[in-house]
XYZ file of C-alpha atoms in Angstrom:
358
model
C -104.300 49.629 -12.923
C -104.689 47.767 -9.628
C -106.723 44.992 -11.259
C -104.164 44.696 -14.044
C -101.307 44.383 -11.541
C -103.152 41.670 -9.602
C -103.651 39.709 -12.832
C -99.946 40.139 -13.636
C -99.024 38.886 -10.162
C -101.191 35.785 -10.609
C -99.616 35.110 -14.005
C -96.132 35.606 -12.536
C -96.792 32.931 -9.911
C -98.274 30.643 -12.556
C -95.139 31.054 -14.688
C -92.937 30.179 -11.699
C -94.851 26.916 -11.390
C -94.711 26.240 -15.141
C -90.959 26.812 -15.281
C -90.516 24.122 -12.620
C -92.606 21.644 -14.641
C -90.358 18.901 -16.169
C -92.493 18.874 -19.346
C -91.787 22.579 -19.879
C -88.085 22.229 -19.057
C -87.798 19.656 -21.867
C -89.574 21.923 -24.373
C -87.059 24.596 -25.467
C -89.667 26.712 -27.254
C -92.019 26.837 -24.244
C -89.152 27.291 -21.784
C -87.832 30.277 -23.780
C -91.316 31.776 -24.129
C -92.231 31.402 -20.439
C -88.822 32.619 -19.211
C -89.096 35.756 -21.320
C -92.643 36.429 -20.095
C -91.565 35.916 -16.484
C -88.653 38.378 -16.861
C -91.019 40.977 -18.310
C -93.441 40.578 -15.404
C -90.891 40.388 -12.602
C -90.078 44.074 -12.106
C -93.670 45.432 -12.081
C -94.827 42.571 -9.838
C -92.022 43.114 -7.301
C -92.682 46.865 -7.288
C -96.397 46.208 -6.814
C -95.667 43.945 -3.842
C -93.361 46.557 -2.322
C -96.061 49.192 -2.761
C -98.753 46.992 -1.202
C -96.479 46.276 1.780
C -95.873 50.005 2.275
C -99.599 50.771 2.008
C -100.405 48.093 4.591
C -98.053 49.753 7.080
C -99.529 53.271 6.658
C -102.405 52.928 9.212
C -100.016 51.765 11.956
C -97.575 54.579 11.177
C -100.386 57.154 11.371
C -101.423 55.789 14.745
C -97.825 55.819 16.024
C -97.459 59.386 14.774
C -100.070 60.433 17.365
C -98.262 58.607 20.160
C -97.693 60.372 23.474
C -94.055 59.310 23.217
C -92.359 62.221 21.361
C -89.466 60.102 20.115
C -91.761 57.394 18.749
C -94.079 60.002 17.192
C -91.150 61.711 15.457
C -89.783 58.411 14.137
C -93.234 57.369 12.861
C -93.790 60.753 11.177
C -90.460 60.465 9.377
C -91.132 56.888 8.276
C -94.663 57.817 7.173
C -93.336 60.629 4.994
C -90.724 58.344 3.411
C -93.285 55.598 2.806
C -95.796 57.944 1.134
C -93.026 59.374 -1.037
C -91.873 55.881 -2.037
C -95.477 54.831 -2.842
C -95.757 57.772 -5.255
C -92.381 56.938 -6.806
C -93.416 53.321 -7.321
C -96.669 54.445 -8.985
C -94.682 56.441 -11.560
C -92.250 53.551 -12.133
C -95.142 51.133 -12.646
C -96.854 53.486 -15.110
C -93.727 53.436 -17.277
C -93.325 49.666 -16.946
C -96.933 49.119 -18.037
C -96.459 51.067 -21.258
C -96.593 48.906 -24.424
C -93.315 47.048 -24.728
C -91.127 46.737 -27.778
C -90.857 42.929 -28.031
C -87.263 43.277 -29.231
C -85.955 45.296 -26.268
C -84.231 42.397 -24.525
C -82.522 41.117 -27.685
C -78.938 41.309 -28.865
C -78.383 43.436 -31.955
C -76.563 43.324 -35.248
C -75.254 46.722 -36.283
C -73.942 47.999 -39.574
C -71.982 51.229 -40.033
C -71.150 52.599 -43.498
C -69.145 55.602 -44.567
C -71.528 57.736 -46.656
C -71.070 61.294 -47.987
C -67.538 62.607 -47.577
C -65.206 60.013 -49.041
C -62.213 59.097 -46.857
C -63.383 61.339 -44.019
C -66.766 59.570 -43.944
C -64.994 56.211 -43.606
C -62.753 57.563 -40.840
C -65.879 58.819 -39.048
C -67.492 55.375 -39.467
C -64.456 53.994 -37.626
C -64.908 56.606 -34.880
C -68.546 55.554 -34.461
C -67.575 51.881 -34.277
C -65.026 52.703 -31.575
C -67.677 54.750 -29.717
C -70.102 51.807 -29.710
C -67.455 49.289 -28.630
C -66.453 51.481 -25.700
C -70.097 51.979 -24.770
C -70.597 48.209 -24.914
C -67.577 47.689 -22.629
C -69.062 50.095 -20.080
C -72.282 48.039 -20.076
C -70.539 44.679 -19.845
C -71.696 43.738 -23.346
C -69.657 41.741 -25.862
C -68.888 42.879 -29.423
C -68.210 40.425 -32.241
C -67.216 41.653 -35.724
C -69.082 39.759 -38.448
C -67.644 41.496 -41.496
C -65.515 44.574 -42.153
C -64.087 46.506 -45.093
C -61.266 48.712 -43.756
C -60.554 51.984 -45.561
C -57.045 52.837 -46.807
C -57.018 56.172 -44.935
C -58.425 54.623 -41.750
C -61.834 53.638 -40.467
C -64.214 51.504 -42.490
C -66.201 51.829 -45.664
C -68.446 49.244 -44.002
C -68.433 47.210 -40.786
C -71.025 44.802 -39.422
C -70.929 43.502 -35.871
C -73.014 41.865 -33.174
C -73.506 43.306 -29.683
C -74.499 40.744 -27.043
C -75.702 41.460 -23.514
C -78.647 42.430 -21.367
C -81.334 44.688 -22.919
C -79.004 45.753 -25.735
C -81.690 46.649 -28.278
C -83.615 48.748 -25.726
C -80.767 51.297 -25.792
C -79.098 50.929 -29.177
C -82.338 50.971 -31.200
C -82.221 54.776 -31.117
C -78.948 54.796 -33.090
C -80.296 53.887 -36.540
C -80.016 56.700 -39.060
C -77.543 59.140 -40.569
C -74.851 60.544 -38.255
C -73.196 63.786 -39.374
C -69.737 65.023 -38.390
C -68.375 68.551 -38.721
C -64.603 68.886 -38.283
C -61.293 69.533 -40.019
C -60.305 66.222 -41.699
C -56.744 64.961 -41.395
C -56.640 65.119 -45.191
C -57.469 68.874 -45.222
C -54.329 70.981 -45.752
C -55.949 74.422 -45.343
C -57.757 73.781 -42.063
C -61.297 74.054 -43.448
C -64.201 72.387 -41.638
C -65.875 69.630 -43.671
C -69.227 67.925 -43.190
C -69.380 64.166 -43.702
C -71.856 61.446 -42.836
C -71.934 57.792 -41.866
C -75.043 55.656 -41.636
C -75.909 53.298 -38.803
C -78.381 50.435 -38.980
C -79.441 48.567 -35.806
C -81.332 45.300 -36.200
C -82.547 42.992 -33.414
C -80.984 39.545 -33.505
C -83.472 36.923 -34.620
C -83.612 33.375 -33.288
C -84.316 30.207 -35.261
C -87.584 29.927 -33.346
C -88.789 33.273 -34.726
C -87.500 32.996 -38.284
C -85.917 30.128 -40.149
C -84.099 30.374 -43.478
C -85.105 27.879 -46.136
C -81.777 26.645 -47.470
C -83.469 25.838 -50.778
C -83.962 29.591 -51.286
C -80.244 30.328 -50.986
C -77.326 30.420 -53.380
C -73.941 30.179 -51.694
C -70.801 31.278 -53.554
C -67.212 31.277 -52.358
C -64.373 33.566 -53.413
C -60.885 34.641 -52.352
C -60.639 37.085 -49.442
C -59.411 40.550 -50.384
C -58.789 42.088 -46.975
C -56.253 41.542 -44.171
C -55.795 37.884 -43.315
C -52.238 36.782 -43.835
C -51.139 34.000 -46.150
C -54.662 32.796 -46.854
C -55.707 36.026 -48.580
C -56.299 35.608 -52.328
C -55.122 31.981 -52.202
C -58.027 30.119 -50.571
C -61.757 30.395 -51.208
C -62.624 31.259 -47.612
C -64.884 34.258 -48.312
C -68.598 33.515 -48.688
C -71.486 35.293 -50.428
C -75.042 34.156 -49.647
C -77.906 35.263 -51.900
C -81.581 34.945 -51.016
C -83.006 34.059 -54.436
C -86.666 35.130 -53.867
C -85.703 38.685 -52.847
C -82.281 39.080 -54.459
C -80.847 40.186 -51.113
C -77.282 39.073 -50.505
C -74.525 39.405 -47.919
C -70.835 38.594 -48.074
C -68.388 37.767 -45.309
C -64.606 37.407 -45.435
C -63.606 38.294 -41.875
C -62.581 34.812 -40.785
C -59.911 32.475 -42.179
C -62.381 29.597 -42.173
C -65.006 29.283 -44.919
C -67.265 27.595 -42.358
C -67.090 30.604 -39.986
C -67.661 33.078 -42.822
C -70.680 31.086 -43.995
C -72.185 31.038 -40.486
C -71.698 34.809 -40.121
C -73.159 35.488 -43.583
C -76.218 33.339 -42.865
C -76.804 35.162 -39.580
C -76.530 38.558 -41.281
C -78.895 37.538 -44.058
C -81.439 36.073 -41.671
C -81.413 39.231 -39.562
C -81.785 41.477 -42.629
C -84.682 39.441 -44.009
C -86.466 39.413 -40.649
C -85.965 43.176 -40.236
C -87.346 43.762 -43.741
C -90.332 41.552 -42.924
C -91.054 43.482 -39.721
C -90.766 46.846 -41.521
C -93.233 45.704 -44.167
C -95.659 44.452 -41.512
C -95.494 47.696 -39.545
C -95.940 49.780 -42.699
C -98.981 47.692 -43.644
C -100.503 48.181 -40.197
C -99.682 51.889 -40.253
C -97.608 51.540 -37.099
C -94.733 53.809 -36.120
C -91.415 51.980 -36.153
C -90.315 50.774 -32.741
C -90.944 53.953 -30.737
C -92.436 57.428 -30.843
C -88.932 58.840 -31.178
C -88.569 56.734 -34.285
C -86.006 54.247 -35.471
C -84.494 56.078 -38.378
C -83.751 54.647 -41.766
C -80.457 55.439 -43.453
C -81.673 58.728 -44.921
C -82.897 60.222 -41.640
C -80.326 62.587 -40.119
C -80.522 61.918 -36.411
C -77.382 63.421 -34.871
C -74.579 65.917 -35.519
C -71.108 65.748 -33.968
C -69.501 69.221 -34.124
C -65.832 68.970 -33.137
C -64.851 72.680 -33.138
C -67.561 73.403 -30.552
C -67.306 70.019 -28.737
C -71.047 69.731 -29.359
C -73.422 66.837 -29.995
C -76.976 67.553 -31.158
C -79.741 64.972 -31.466
C -82.183 66.441 -33.969
C -85.134 64.210 -33.059
C -85.633 65.796 -29.644
C -83.651 69.035 -30.181
C -81.189 67.966 -27.514
C -77.691 69.495 -27.391
C -74.770 68.766 -25.100
C -71.272 70.250 -25.178
C -69.519 67.003 -24.279
C -68.656 65.506 -27.637
C -65.284 64.313 -26.319
C -67.031 62.200 -23.666
C -69.729 60.894 -26.021
C -67.289 59.816 -28.742
C -65.234 58.112 -26.004
C -68.173 55.814 -25.299
C -70.187 57.723 -22.684
C -73.220 57.373 -24.918
C -75.736 57.405 -22.069
C -75.322 61.198 -22.124
C -77.439 61.239 -25.308
C -79.330 57.941 -25.047
C -80.895 58.613 -21.624
C -82.615 61.841 -22.809
C -83.972 59.864 -25.793
C -85.320 57.112 -23.530
C -86.885 59.665 -21.163
C -88.508 61.604 -24.003
C -89.788 58.401 -25.579
C -91.386 57.357 -22.280
C -92.853 60.831 -21.771
C -94.477 60.802 -25.215
C -95.807 57.287 -24.718
C -97.319 58.268 -21.346
C -98.981 61.304 -22.921
C -100.342 59.175 -25.740
C -101.554 56.515 -23.308
C -103.352 59.104 -21.191
C -104.905 60.676 -24.287
C -106.245 57.276 -25.370
C -107.793 56.713 -21.910
C -109.461 60.140 -22.001
């Protein structure tokens, strides 16, 4: 591990020099690539330097600990203990940082929530999930931008698609893909019976033009009248846009904005992200790789979490984790369930990594 860290430190310094090179600054592709690599190296390199500095001070602290001056000896003993503890802590942090990285972790995401089994109640629950994610995003300083939405008559959404922008968004939200189940008494239930409904969540990493470019010759673009909220323009102007990818038959529609131009841009972004995600899934399936993490990034059919309102309970079925704080979780304090997922994922990866070395 020491040799690997020294190589990383050398590369980090090399990247600092490259990023100051005028030829690199003028090349957007190289600048983006080198900046990303530098960010990925920065934390382990800085921790390694801190650890090396602490190790270098250990001999002097040991000598001072045996000083004839009681006050100096006591101070050195205390500092020595703290330094040795910090060295061990850094070793554990570095082990986690050196685990294989998901290349999408630092990306923004595009999310889609759909009401599934349960009719109106499923759509209302989809709205609750959207509100939960927006509040979570606010707590992280992230920005949420709705790309397309189909509001439900009874409340919530039959479908909503939105982008979440910020720092390391995918690294946390990637665990949210799958079927979310709710158990509660719906507002439409007259006899007070508990119903079970589901909504599905799909989380896709945002893709840049550098990584994947749509061939406009493969697209068919149709316009139609908006059918949702939008004021005087609804059903009178062809502002809504449907984009179809002819080779695959995949299509997306967007009618959120008043402007046809804005709807087209949003639809193209959604389609590009969907196509790229499909491409990555196919590649991983071909290579026999597990999707994204050892915890798994669920598809729509995989039940990942249950929200039980009568018992104020949230259960994540992937790691058999339960917490009786549903009110806090649904209010956006999602770290209560995401942090255990991240910790378990890291634990499993460390175990796997050690098994491979053995």
